[in-house]
PDB file of C-alpha atoms in Angstrom:
ATOM      1  CA  LEU Z 178     -23.092 -37.969  77.123  1.00 55.00           C
ATOM      2  CA  ALA Z 179     -20.898 -35.296  75.547  1.00 56.00           C
ATOM      3  CA  TYR Z 180     -21.974 -32.743  78.143  1.00 59.00           C
ATOM      4  CA  ARG Z 181     -21.278 -35.169  80.999  1.00 61.00           C
ATOM      5  CA  LEU Z 182     -17.836 -35.906  79.582  1.00 57.00           C
ATOM      6  CA  GLN Z 183     -17.152 -32.179  79.210  1.00 60.00           C
ATOM      7  CA  GLN Z 184     -18.374 -31.597  82.772  1.00 63.00           C
ATOM      8  CA  LYS Z 185     -16.170 -34.381  84.167  1.00 61.00           C
ATOM      9  CA  MET Z 186     -13.092 -33.142  82.294  1.00 57.00           C
ATOM     10  CA  ALA Z 187     -13.686 -29.518  83.293  1.00 61.00           C
ATOM     11  CA  THR Z 188     -14.086 -30.317  86.983  1.00 61.00           C
ATOM     12  CA  THR Z 189     -11.186 -32.776  87.001  1.00 57.00           C
ATOM     13  CA  PHE Z 190      -8.564 -30.934  84.959  1.00 55.00           C
ATOM     14  CA  LEU Z 191      -9.526 -27.282  85.121  1.00 57.00           C
ATOM     15  CA  HIS Z 192     -11.066 -27.245  88.590  1.00 54.00           C
ATOM     16  CA  THR Z 193     -13.913 -25.099  87.278  1.00 54.00           C
ATOM     17  CA  GLU Z 194     -17.608 -25.553  86.784  1.00 54.00           C
ATOM     18  CA  PRO Z 195     -18.460 -26.177  83.147  1.00 49.00           C
ATOM     19  CA  LYS Z 196     -20.923 -23.975  81.352  1.00 54.00           C
ATOM     20  CA  LEU Z 197     -23.732 -25.340  79.230  1.00 52.00           C
ATOM     21  CA  PRO Z 198     -23.016 -25.377  75.495  1.00 56.00           C
ATOM     22  CA  ASP Z 199     -24.552 -22.521  73.496  1.00 76.00           C
ATOM     23  CA  THR Z 200     -25.491 -24.841  70.641  1.00 79.00           C
ATOM     24  CA  PRO Z 201     -28.803 -26.689  71.074  1.00 85.00           C
ATOM     25  CA  LEU Z 202     -28.694 -30.455  71.481  1.00 87.00           C
ATOM     26  CA  TRP Z 203     -30.558 -31.090  68.208  1.00 87.00           C
ATOM     27  CA  ALA Z 204     -27.895 -29.130  66.317  1.00 88.00           C
ATOM     28  CA  LEU Z 205     -25.041 -30.990  68.021  1.00 90.00           C
ATOM     29  CA  LEU Z 206     -26.576 -34.396  67.314  1.00 92.00           C
ATOM     30  CA  GLY Z 207     -27.486 -33.519  63.741  1.00 92.00           C
ATOM     31  CA  THR Z 208     -24.021 -32.162  63.055  1.00 92.00           C
ATOM     32  CA  ALA Z 209     -22.467 -35.275  64.599  1.00 93.00           C
ATOM     33  CA  LEU Z 210     -24.621 -37.513  62.353  1.00 95.00           C
ATOM     34  CA  LYS Z 211     -23.693 -35.432  59.324  1.00 94.00           C
ATOM     35  CA  THR Z 212     -20.007 -35.708  60.215  1.00 95.00           C
ATOM     36  CA  LEU Z 213     -20.299 -39.476  60.689  1.00 96.00           C
ATOM     37  CA  GLY Z 214     -21.957 -39.745  57.274  1.00 95.00           C
ATOM     38  CA  LEU Z 215     -19.172 -37.740  55.655  1.00 94.00           C
ATOM     39  CA  MET Z 216     -16.527 -39.832  57.429  1.00 96.00           C
ATOM     40  CA  GLY Z 217     -18.257 -43.002  56.212  1.00 96.00           C
ATOM     41  CA  PHE Z 218     -18.299 -41.599  52.689  1.00 95.00           C
ATOM     42  CA  TRP Z 219     -14.617 -40.743  52.865  1.00 96.00           C
ATOM     43  CA  ALA Z 220     -13.646 -44.207  54.142  1.00 96.00           C
ATOM     44  CA  ALA Z 221     -15.848 -46.189  51.746  1.00 96.00           C
ATOM     45  CA  ASP Z 222     -14.927 -44.020  48.762  1.00 95.00           C
ATOM     46  CA  ASN Z 223     -11.219 -44.542  49.424  1.00 96.00           C
ATOM     47  CA  ILE Z 224     -11.773 -48.272  49.872  1.00 95.00           C
ATOM     48  CA  SER Z 225     -13.677 -48.307  46.578  1.00 94.00           C
ATOM     49  CA  PHE Z 226     -10.742 -46.586  44.864  1.00 95.00           C
ATOM     50  CA  LEU Z 227      -8.230 -49.016  46.368  1.00 95.00           C
ATOM     51  CA  ILE Z 228     -10.330 -52.004  45.313  1.00 94.00           C
ATOM     52  CA  ALA Z 229     -10.840 -50.623  41.791  1.00 92.00           C
ATOM     53  CA  SER Z 230      -7.095 -50.018  41.429  1.00 91.00           C
ATOM     54  CA  GLY Z 231      -6.382 -53.662  42.264  1.00 89.00           C
ATOM     55  CA  THR Z 232      -4.750 -53.133  45.645  1.00 90.00           C
ATOM     56  CA  PHE Z 233      -6.651 -56.018  47.230  1.00 89.00           C
ATOM     57  CA  ASP Z 234      -6.607 -58.385  44.238  1.00 88.00           C
ATOM     58  CA  ASN Z 235      -6.149 -62.098  44.777  1.00 87.00           C
ATOM     59  CA  TYR Z 236      -3.536 -63.007  42.190  1.00 87.00           C
ATOM     60  CA  GLN Z 237      -4.201 -66.706  42.606  1.00 89.00           C
ATOM     61  CA  LEU Z 238      -7.365 -66.206  40.564  1.00 89.00           C
ATOM     62  CA  GLY Z 239      -7.467 -65.849  36.803  1.00 90.00           C
ATOM     63  CA  SER Z 240      -7.459 -62.356  35.314  1.00 90.00           C
ATOM     64  CA  ARG Z 241     -11.118 -62.482  34.202  1.00 92.00           C
ATOM     65  CA  GLU Z 242     -12.369 -63.698  37.604  1.00 93.00           C
ATOM     66  CA  ARG Z 243     -10.109 -61.223  39.396  1.00 92.00           C
ATOM     67  CA  LEU Z 244     -11.510 -58.355  37.321  1.00 92.00           C
ATOM     68  CA  GLU Z 245     -15.137 -59.423  37.923  1.00 93.00           C
ATOM     69  CA  ARG Z 246     -14.472 -59.711  41.638  1.00 93.00           C
ATOM     70  CA  ARG Z 247     -12.714 -56.325  41.711  1.00 93.00           C
ATOM     71  CA  ASN Z 248     -15.624 -54.616  39.929  1.00 93.00           C
ATOM     72  CA  ARG Z 249     -18.239 -56.275  42.156  1.00 94.00           C
ATOM     73  CA  TYR Z 250     -16.494 -55.215  45.384  1.00 94.00           C
ATOM     74  CA  ALA Z 251     -15.755 -51.730  44.072  1.00 94.00           C
ATOM     75  CA  ARG Z 252     -19.472 -51.254  43.231  1.00 93.00           C
ATOM     76  CA  ARG Z 253     -20.427 -52.419  46.737  1.00 94.00           C
ATOM     77  CA  ALA Z 254     -17.970 -50.041  48.389  1.00 95.00           C
ATOM     78  CA  SER Z 255     -19.156 -47.213  46.154  1.00 93.00           C
ATOM     79  CA  ALA Z 256     -22.790 -47.917  47.105  1.00 93.00           C
ATOM     80  CA  VAL Z 257     -21.852 -47.851  50.796  1.00 95.00           C
ATOM     81  CA  ALA Z 258     -20.044 -44.542  50.264  1.00 95.00           C
ATOM     82  CA  ASN Z 259     -23.086 -43.062  48.527  1.00 93.00           C
ATOM     83  CA  ARG Z 260     -25.409 -44.259  51.294  1.00 93.00           C
ATOM     84  CA  ALA Z 261     -23.151 -42.765  53.957  1.00 95.00           C
ATOM     85  CA  TYR Z 262     -23.057 -39.412  52.167  1.00 94.00           C
ATOM     86  CA  PHE Z 263     -26.821 -39.497  51.628  1.00 94.00           C
ATOM     87  CA  GLY Z 264     -27.344 -40.143  55.353  1.00 94.00           C
ATOM     88  CA  GLY Z 265     -25.052 -37.245  56.195  1.00 95.00           C
ATOM     89  CA  ALA Z 266     -26.853 -35.025  53.686  1.00 94.00           C
ATOM     90  CA  VAL Z 267     -30.251 -35.881  55.182  1.00 95.00           C
ATOM     91  CA  ALA Z 268     -28.943 -35.123  58.695  1.00 95.00           C
ATOM     92  CA  GLY Z 269     -27.560 -31.806  57.399  1.00 94.00           C
ATOM     93  CA  LEU Z 270     -30.900 -31.030  55.742  1.00 95.00           C
ATOM     94  CA  ILE Z 271     -32.788 -31.622  58.985  1.00 95.00           C
ATOM     95  CA  VAL Z 272     -30.374 -29.412  60.928  1.00 94.00           C
ATOM     96  CA  ASN Z 273     -30.574 -26.643  58.322  1.00 93.00           C
ATOM     97  CA  VAL Z 274     -34.387 -26.751  58.113  1.00 94.00           C
ATOM     98  CA  ARG Z 275     -34.652 -26.513  61.890  1.00 93.00           C
ATOM     99  CA  GLY Z 276     -32.018 -23.769  62.056  1.00 90.00           C
ATOM    100  CA  TYR Z 277     -33.715 -21.789  59.292  1.00 90.00           C
ATOM    101  CA  LEU Z 278     -37.127 -22.033  60.929  1.00 90.00           C
ATOM    102  CA  ASP Z 279     -35.759 -21.164  64.379  1.00 88.00           C
ATOM    103  CA  GLN Z 280     -33.848 -18.180  63.010  1.00 85.00           C
ATOM    104  CA  ARG Z 281     -36.912 -17.001  61.096  1.00 84.00           C
ATOM    105  CA  GLN Z 282     -39.141 -17.297  64.153  1.00 84.00           C
ATOM    106  CA  THR Z 283     -36.602 -15.446  66.311  1.00 81.00           C
ATOM    107  CA  THR Z 284     -36.435 -12.611  63.765  1.00 78.00           C
ATOM    108  CA  LEU Z 285     -40.222 -12.363  63.530  1.00 72.00           C
ATOM    109  CA  HIS Z 286     -40.505 -12.353  67.322  1.00 76.00           C
ATOM    110  CA  PHE Z 287     -37.878  -9.588  67.527  1.00 75.00           C
ATOM    111  CA  LEU Z 288     -39.727  -7.463  64.972  1.00 72.00           C
ATOM    112  CA  GLN Z 289     -43.057  -8.022  66.700  1.00 69.00           C
ATOM    113  CA  GLN Z 290     -41.630  -6.900  70.049  1.00 75.00           C
ATOM    114  CA  ARG Z 291     -40.020  -3.814  68.518  1.00 71.00           C
ATOM    115  CA  ARG Z 292     -43.204  -2.808  66.716  1.00 65.00           C
ATOM    116  CA  GLU Z 293     -45.200  -2.899  69.951  1.00 67.00           C
ATOM    117  CA  GLN Z 294     -42.735  -0.667  71.800  1.00 72.00           C
ATOM    118  CA  THR Z 295     -42.436   3.075  71.438  1.00 59.00           C
ATOM    119  CA  GLN Z 296     -38.961   3.891  70.253  1.00 70.00           C
ATOM    120  CA  THR Z 297     -36.582   6.805  70.389  1.00 75.00           C
ATOM    121  CA  ALA Z 298     -34.272   7.689  67.498  1.00 75.00           C
ATOM    122  CA  ASP Z 299     -31.403   5.670  69.053  1.00 75.00           C
ATOM    123  CA  GLU Z 300     -33.650   2.649  69.521  1.00 73.00           C
ATOM    124  CA  ILE Z 301     -34.794   2.903  65.913  1.00 73.00           C
ATOM    125  CA  ASP Z 302     -31.153   2.917  64.717  1.00 75.00           C
ATOM    126  CA  PHE Z 303     -30.398  -0.055  66.980  1.00 74.00           C
ATOM    127  CA  THR Z 304     -33.453  -1.883  65.605  1.00 73.00           C
ATOM    128  CA  LYS Z 305     -32.410  -1.176  62.008  1.00 75.00           C
ATOM    129  CA  LYS Z 306     -28.901  -2.522  62.655  1.00 78.00           C
ATOM    130  CA  GLY Z 307     -30.345  -5.585  64.363  1.00 75.00           C
ATOM    131  CA  LEU Z 308     -32.700  -6.104  61.449  1.00 77.00           C
ATOM    132  CA  GLU Z 309     -29.834  -5.870  58.947  1.00 80.00           C
ATOM    133  CA  LYS Z 310     -27.842  -8.480  60.896  1.00 80.00           C
ATOM    134  CA  ALA Z 311     -30.922 -10.677  61.101  1.00 80.00           C
ATOM    135  CA  ARG Z 312     -31.412 -10.385  57.326  1.00 81.00           C
ATOM    136  CA  GLU Z 313     -27.788 -11.399  56.710  1.00 84.00           C
ATOM    137  CA  LYS Z 314     -28.130 -14.376  59.043  1.00 85.00           C
ATOM    138  CA  HIS Z 315     -31.452 -15.299  57.456  1.00 85.00           C
ATOM    139  CA  PHE Z 316     -29.878 -15.239  53.982  1.00 88.00           C
ATOM    140  CA  ASP Z 317     -26.942 -17.368  55.164  1.00 88.00           C
ATOM    141  CA  SER Z 318     -29.426 -19.861  56.639  1.00 89.00           C
ATOM    142  CA  PHE Z 319     -31.297 -19.878  53.332  1.00 91.00           C
ATOM    143  CA  VAL Z 320     -28.088 -20.583  51.394  1.00 92.00           C
ATOM    144  CA  ALA Z 321     -27.224 -23.460  53.759  1.00 92.00           C
ATOM    145  CA  LEU Z 322     -30.739 -24.852  53.399  1.00 93.00           C
ATOM    146  CA  THR Z 323     -30.577 -24.603  49.598  1.00 94.00           C
ATOM    147  CA  LYS Z 324     -27.241 -26.431  49.581  1.00 94.00           C
ATOM    148  CA  SER Z 325     -28.626 -29.194  51.787  1.00 94.00           C
ATOM    149  CA  VAL Z 326     -31.700 -29.662  49.595  1.00 95.00           C
ATOM    150  CA  CYS Z 327     -29.518 -29.877  46.480  1.00 94.00           C
ATOM    151  CA  ASP Z 328     -27.139 -32.363  48.151  1.00 93.00           C
ATOM    152  CA  VAL Z 329     -30.020 -34.635  49.115  1.00 93.00           C
ATOM    153  CA  LEU Z 330     -31.481 -34.447  45.600  1.00 92.00           C
ATOM    154  CA  VAL Z 331     -28.121 -35.194  43.969  1.00 91.00           C
ATOM    155  CA  PHE Z 332     -27.235 -38.130  46.187  1.00 90.00           C
ATOM    156  CA  SER Z 333     -30.739 -39.580  46.077  1.00 91.00           C
ATOM    157  CA  ASN Z 334     -30.067 -40.321  42.413  1.00 88.00           C
ATOM    158  CA  ASN Z 335     -26.743 -42.150  42.919  1.00 86.00           C
ATOM    159  CA  PRO Z 336     -26.169 -45.923  42.803  1.00 84.00           C
ATOM    160  CA  GLY Z 337     -26.854 -47.584  46.122  1.00 84.00           C
ATOM    161  CA  ILE Z 338     -29.704 -45.210  46.925  1.00 88.00           C
ATOM    162  CA  ASP Z 339     -31.672 -44.814  43.669  1.00 86.00           C
ATOM    163  CA  LEU Z 340     -34.564 -43.143  45.464  1.00 87.00           C
ATOM    164  CA  TRP Z 341     -36.044 -41.759  42.242  1.00 87.00           C
ATOM    165  CA  GLN Z 342     -35.910 -45.102  40.483  1.00 87.00           C
ATOM    166  CA  GLN Z 343     -37.577 -46.848  43.410  1.00 88.00           C
ATOM    167  CA  GLN Z 344     -40.344 -44.254  43.797  1.00 89.00           C
ATOM    168  CA  ILE Z 345     -41.209 -43.216  40.240  1.00 89.00           C
ATOM    169  CA  GLY Z 346     -39.643 -45.959  38.130  1.00 89.00           C
ATOM    170  CA  HIS Z 347     -36.729 -44.067  36.538  1.00 90.00           C
ATOM    171  CA  LYS Z 348     -33.709 -42.042  37.561  1.00 88.00           C
ATOM    172  CA  MET Z 349     -33.810 -38.268  37.849  1.00 89.00           C
ATOM    173  CA  HIS Z 350     -32.916 -36.539  34.574  1.00 90.00           C
ATOM    174  CA  GLU Z 351     -29.168 -35.961  34.395  1.00 90.00           C
ATOM    175  CA  GLY Z 352     -29.716 -32.293  33.575  1.00 93.00           C
ATOM    176  CA  PHE Z 353     -31.458 -31.749  36.915  1.00 92.00           C
ATOM    177  CA  HIS Z 354     -28.852 -33.880  38.664  1.00 90.00           C
ATOM    178  CA  CYS Z 355     -26.097 -31.640  37.270  1.00 93.00           C
ATOM    179  CA  LEU Z 356     -28.025 -28.427  37.956  1.00 95.00           C
ATOM    180  CA  PHE Z 357     -28.544 -29.322  41.622  1.00 94.00           C
ATOM    181  CA  GLY Z 358     -24.866 -30.262  41.902  1.00 93.00           C
ATOM    182  CA  LEU Z 359     -23.846 -26.893  40.443  1.00 95.00           C
ATOM    183  CA  ILE Z 360     -26.167 -25.018  42.812  1.00 95.00           C
ATOM    184  CA  SER Z 361     -24.700 -26.907  45.770  1.00 93.00           C
ATOM    185  CA  ALA Z 362     -21.149 -26.167  44.632  1.00 93.00           C
ATOM    186  CA  SER Z 363     -22.047 -22.503  44.116  1.00 94.00           C
ATOM    187  CA  ALA Z 364     -23.366 -22.321  47.674  1.00 92.00           C
ATOM    188  CA  VAL Z 365     -20.045 -23.681  48.941  1.00 91.00           C
ATOM    189  CA  LEU Z 366     -18.152 -21.089  46.882  1.00 93.00           C
ATOM    190  CA  TYR Z 367     -20.406 -18.321  48.186  1.00 90.00           C
ATOM    191  CA  ASN Z 368     -19.808 -19.395  51.792  1.00 86.00           C
ATOM    192  CA  ASN Z 369     -16.033 -19.698  51.400  1.00 88.00           C
ATOM    193  CA  TYR Z 370     -15.351 -16.696  49.170  1.00 82.00           C
ATOM    194  CA  PRO Z 371     -17.820 -13.946  50.076  1.00 61.00           C
TER     195      PRO Z 371
END
């Protein structure tokens, strides 16, 4: 659908033939699902804050009933926000696993081809530079994958999802919850401030 829309716009407005996107379809769809999850989190989290602050209170009710209603709706909105983020995190995890495996396979294929060929000194230098770039990309993919795994683990323990409690009968230990959150935050810092 997105490609057809891009094709229609390119032929209509630019009078050119569109080129196929470089990004694979699975990556585009996964990224779109992740973005939708994050947008849902943003919207529901802000609604939860507005409800908890009393913005939508019905002042015709008594203060006790108003407070109970406010807390009940704020918990519901917070659970929806957590579910949206968890869905986005799972979509991001799938994209990062696939990207990591594809990048790894491409690197291994490259090395296999180079090993089978006889090489001159210039080709060996070119291969070494290509290998260094592949290692950097592989490490970046690994960092993104680690962040995604930590995000899924952290949000699987939040209210509204409670995956651990449903599967093993109790929530994940808070120490692990915090550790995975810190690892995820460190990955973001590494990516933004290299």
